[in-house]
Short mmCIF file of C-alpha atoms in Angstrom, two decimals:
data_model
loop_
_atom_site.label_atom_id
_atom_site.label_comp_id
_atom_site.label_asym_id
_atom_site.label_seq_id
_atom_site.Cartn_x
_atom_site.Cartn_y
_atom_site.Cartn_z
CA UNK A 1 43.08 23.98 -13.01
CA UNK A 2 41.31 26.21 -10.74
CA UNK A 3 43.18 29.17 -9.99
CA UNK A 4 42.35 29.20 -6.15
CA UNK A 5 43.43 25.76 -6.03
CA UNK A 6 46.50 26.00 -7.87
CA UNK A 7 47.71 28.88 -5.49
CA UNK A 8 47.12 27.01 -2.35
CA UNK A 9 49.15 24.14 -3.25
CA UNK A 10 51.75 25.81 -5.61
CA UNK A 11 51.96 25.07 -9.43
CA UNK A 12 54.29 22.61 -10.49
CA UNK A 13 54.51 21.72 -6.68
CA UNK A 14 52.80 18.64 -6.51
CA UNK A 15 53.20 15.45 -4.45
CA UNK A 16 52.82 13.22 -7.71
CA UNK A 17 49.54 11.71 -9.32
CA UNK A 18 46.73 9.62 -7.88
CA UNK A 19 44.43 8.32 -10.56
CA UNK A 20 40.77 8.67 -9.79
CA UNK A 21 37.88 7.05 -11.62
CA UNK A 22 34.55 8.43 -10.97
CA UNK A 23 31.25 5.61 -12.30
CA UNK A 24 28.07 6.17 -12.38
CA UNK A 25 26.72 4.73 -9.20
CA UNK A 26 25.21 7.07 -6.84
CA UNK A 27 27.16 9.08 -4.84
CA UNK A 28 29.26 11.28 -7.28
CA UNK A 29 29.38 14.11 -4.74
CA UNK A 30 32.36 11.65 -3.35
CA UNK A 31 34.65 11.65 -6.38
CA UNK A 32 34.18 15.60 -7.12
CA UNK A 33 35.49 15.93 -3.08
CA UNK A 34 38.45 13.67 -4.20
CA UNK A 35 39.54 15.42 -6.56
CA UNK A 36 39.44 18.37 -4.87
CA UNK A 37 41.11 17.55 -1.58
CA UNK A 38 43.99 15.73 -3.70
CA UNK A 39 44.94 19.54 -5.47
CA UNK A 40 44.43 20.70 -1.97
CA UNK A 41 46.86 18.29 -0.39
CA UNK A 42 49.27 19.22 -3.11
CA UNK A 43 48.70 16.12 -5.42
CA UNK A 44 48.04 16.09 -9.15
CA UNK A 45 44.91 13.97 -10.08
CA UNK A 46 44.34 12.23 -13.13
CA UNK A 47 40.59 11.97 -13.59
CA UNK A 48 38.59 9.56 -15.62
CA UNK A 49 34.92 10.05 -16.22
CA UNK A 50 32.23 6.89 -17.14
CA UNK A 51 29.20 7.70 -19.09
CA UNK A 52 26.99 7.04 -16.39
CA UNK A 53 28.66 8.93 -13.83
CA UNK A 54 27.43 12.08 -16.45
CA UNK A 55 24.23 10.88 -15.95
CA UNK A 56 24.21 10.63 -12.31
CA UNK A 57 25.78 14.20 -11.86
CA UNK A 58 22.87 15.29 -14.07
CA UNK A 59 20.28 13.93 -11.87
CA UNK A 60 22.45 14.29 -8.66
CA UNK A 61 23.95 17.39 -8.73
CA UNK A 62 22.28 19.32 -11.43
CA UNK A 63 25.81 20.03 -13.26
CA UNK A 64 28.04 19.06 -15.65
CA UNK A 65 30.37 16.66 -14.16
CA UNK A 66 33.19 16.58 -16.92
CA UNK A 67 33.26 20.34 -17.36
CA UNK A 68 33.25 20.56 -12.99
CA UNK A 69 36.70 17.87 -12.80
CA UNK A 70 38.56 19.79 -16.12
CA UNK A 71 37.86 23.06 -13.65
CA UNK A 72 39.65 21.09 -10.84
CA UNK A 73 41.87 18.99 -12.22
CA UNK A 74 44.42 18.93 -15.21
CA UNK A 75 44.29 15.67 -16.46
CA UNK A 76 40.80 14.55 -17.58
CA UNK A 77 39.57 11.78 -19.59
CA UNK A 78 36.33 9.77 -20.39
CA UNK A 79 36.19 6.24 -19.85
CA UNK A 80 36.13 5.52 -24.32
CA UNK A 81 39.52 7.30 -24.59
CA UNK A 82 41.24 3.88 -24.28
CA UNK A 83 44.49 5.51 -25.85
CA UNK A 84 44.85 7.50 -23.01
CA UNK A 85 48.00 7.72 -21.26
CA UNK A 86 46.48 5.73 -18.02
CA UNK A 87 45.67 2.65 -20.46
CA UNK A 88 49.52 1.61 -20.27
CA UNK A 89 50.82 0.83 -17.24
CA UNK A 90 54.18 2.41 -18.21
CA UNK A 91 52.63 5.31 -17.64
CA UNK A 92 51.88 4.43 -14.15
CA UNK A 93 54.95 3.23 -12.73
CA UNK A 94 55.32 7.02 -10.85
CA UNK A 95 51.97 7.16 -9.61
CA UNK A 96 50.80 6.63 -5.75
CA UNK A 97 47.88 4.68 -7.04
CA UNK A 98 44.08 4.81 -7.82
CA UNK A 99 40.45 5.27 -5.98
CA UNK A 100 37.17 4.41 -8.14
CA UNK A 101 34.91 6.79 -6.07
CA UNK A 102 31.86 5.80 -6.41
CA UNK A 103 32.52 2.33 -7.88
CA UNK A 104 29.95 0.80 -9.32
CA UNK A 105 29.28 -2.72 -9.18
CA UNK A 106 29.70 -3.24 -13.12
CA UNK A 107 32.85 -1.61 -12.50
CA UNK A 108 34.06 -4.13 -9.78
CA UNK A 109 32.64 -7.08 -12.07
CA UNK A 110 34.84 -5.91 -14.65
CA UNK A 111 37.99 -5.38 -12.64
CA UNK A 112 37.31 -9.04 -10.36
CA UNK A 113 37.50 -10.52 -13.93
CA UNK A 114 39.88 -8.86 -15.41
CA UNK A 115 37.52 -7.35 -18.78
CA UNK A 116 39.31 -3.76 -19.59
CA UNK A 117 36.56 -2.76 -21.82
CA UNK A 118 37.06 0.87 -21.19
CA UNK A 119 39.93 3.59 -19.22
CA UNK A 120 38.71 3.06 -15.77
CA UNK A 121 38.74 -0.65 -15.87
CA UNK A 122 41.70 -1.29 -17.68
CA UNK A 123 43.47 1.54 -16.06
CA UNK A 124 42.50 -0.22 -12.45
CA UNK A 125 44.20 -3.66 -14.12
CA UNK A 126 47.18 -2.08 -14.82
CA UNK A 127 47.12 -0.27 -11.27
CA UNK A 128 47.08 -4.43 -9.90
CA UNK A 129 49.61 -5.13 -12.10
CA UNK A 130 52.16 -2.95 -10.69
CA UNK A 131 51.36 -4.04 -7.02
CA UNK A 132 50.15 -0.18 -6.73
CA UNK A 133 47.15 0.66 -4.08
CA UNK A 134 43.85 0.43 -5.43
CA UNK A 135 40.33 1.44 -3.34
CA UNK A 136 37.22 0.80 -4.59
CA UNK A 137 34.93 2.57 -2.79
CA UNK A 138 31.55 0.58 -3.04
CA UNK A 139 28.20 2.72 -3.57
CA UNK A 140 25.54 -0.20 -3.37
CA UNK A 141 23.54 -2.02 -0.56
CA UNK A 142 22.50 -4.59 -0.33
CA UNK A 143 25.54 -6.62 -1.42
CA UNK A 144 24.50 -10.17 -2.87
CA UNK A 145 26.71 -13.39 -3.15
CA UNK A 146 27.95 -12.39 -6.40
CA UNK A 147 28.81 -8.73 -5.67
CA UNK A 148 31.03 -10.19 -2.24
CA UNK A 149 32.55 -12.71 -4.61
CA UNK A 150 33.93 -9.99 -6.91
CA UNK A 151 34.76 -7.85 -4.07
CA UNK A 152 36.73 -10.82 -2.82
CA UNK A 153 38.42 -11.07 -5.86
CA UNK A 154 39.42 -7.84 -6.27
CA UNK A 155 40.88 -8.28 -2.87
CA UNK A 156 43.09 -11.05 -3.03
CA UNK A 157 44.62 -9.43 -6.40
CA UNK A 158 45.56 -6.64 -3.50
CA UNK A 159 42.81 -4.33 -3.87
CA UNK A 160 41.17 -2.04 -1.15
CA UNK A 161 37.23 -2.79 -0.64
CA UNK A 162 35.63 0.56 1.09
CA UNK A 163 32.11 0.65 1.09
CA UNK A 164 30.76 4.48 1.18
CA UNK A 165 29.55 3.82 5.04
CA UNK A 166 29.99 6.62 7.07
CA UNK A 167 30.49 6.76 11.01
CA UNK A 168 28.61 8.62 13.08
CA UNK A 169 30.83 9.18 16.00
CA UNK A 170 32.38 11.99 14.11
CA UNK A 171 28.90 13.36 15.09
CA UNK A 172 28.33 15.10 11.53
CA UNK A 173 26.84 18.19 11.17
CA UNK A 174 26.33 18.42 7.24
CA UNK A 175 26.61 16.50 4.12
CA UNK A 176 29.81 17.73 3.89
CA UNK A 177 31.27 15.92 7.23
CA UNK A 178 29.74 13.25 5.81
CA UNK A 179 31.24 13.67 2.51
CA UNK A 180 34.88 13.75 3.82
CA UNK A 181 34.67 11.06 6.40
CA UNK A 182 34.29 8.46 3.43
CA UNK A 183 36.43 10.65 1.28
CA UNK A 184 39.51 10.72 4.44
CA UNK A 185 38.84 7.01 4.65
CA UNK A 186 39.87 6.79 1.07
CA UNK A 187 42.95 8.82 1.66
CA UNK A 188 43.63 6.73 4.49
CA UNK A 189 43.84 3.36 2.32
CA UNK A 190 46.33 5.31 -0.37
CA UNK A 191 48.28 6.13 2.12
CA UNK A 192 47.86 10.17 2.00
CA UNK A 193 48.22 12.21 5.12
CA UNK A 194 45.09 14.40 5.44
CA UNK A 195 42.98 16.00 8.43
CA UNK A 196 39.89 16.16 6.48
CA UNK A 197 37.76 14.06 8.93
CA UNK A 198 38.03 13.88 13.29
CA UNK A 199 39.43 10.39 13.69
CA UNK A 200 38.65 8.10 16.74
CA UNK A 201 39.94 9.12 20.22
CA UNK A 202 38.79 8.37 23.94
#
């Protein structure tokens, strides 16, 4: 874990886990903030890392997006380590639940029909199981009649659909405000107490 991190939120102080699964649609600049903000806020994130979210951090952010989260985070895994802990839901049971951030929409295919073929699907399947919040935060536009039908899906099994749509009247100033609007709404829909973004007031 990063040391800077770990002394702001005190080690072996945390909150409990969140589970975060980071796919390769654009937008990975969201789930590196997520991860991130959770150590900040005092929780202990369990990432898991698809293929093509490598890519995209490649092309995106010019780094290397496994060696970035294992800087951040303690518990790292790639999406083909299917006998990792998050695979059963008995290891879940303590956990406050799970944001795929960016999802991508072979990710919410997968979960709406209920095909674990890798960590961050099955892991999400096992997150619906246990009546546990999951957000899928949506990184694709348009949506057609087949992605809203999955989304829908996903849904009524007691999922959270949050599309990566930003408001303006937090008047942003920088990527960044940007960046943790969509990342605060996420918080929001696990529950988390945060102050990352201005929320609405008159």
């Amino acid at each position: 874990m990063d040391e800077r991190l770990a002394k702001e939120t005190g080690t072996g102080k945390t909150k409990g886990k969140v589970v975060v699964g980071i796919t390769g649609a654009s937008g990975v600049i969201y789930g590196i903030s997520m991860v991130k903000t959770l150590v900040s806020l005092g929780f202990d994130p369990v990432v898991i890392v698809s293929r093509g979210a490598l890519k995209v951090a490649k092309a995106e952010q010019g780094e290397d997006l496994h060696s970035r989260v294992k800087e951040i985070a303690k518990e790292v895994y790639l999406e083909n380590e299917m006998d990792a802990s998050p695979s059963s839901s008995s290891a879940l049971v303590k956990t406050k639940g799970m944001a795929i951030i960016p999802c991508s929409i072979r990710t919410l295919a997968q979960i709406a029909s209920g095909i674990s073929s890798n960590l961050i699907s099955r892991t999400a399947i096992n997150i619906l199981r246990l009546r546990k919040r999951l957000v899928l935060v949506v990184r694709e536009t348009p949506l057609g009649t087949i992605e809203l039908e999955n989304a829908l899906k996903v849904s009524y099994a007691g999922g959270v659909i949050l599309p990566a749509s930003p408001g303006f009247y937090i008047r942003p100033r920088s990527i960044e405000d940007i960046v943790n609007f969509v990342v605060g709404k996420t918080l929001d829909a696990l529950e988390i107490e945060h102050d990352i973004y201005r929320r609405w007031s008159r």
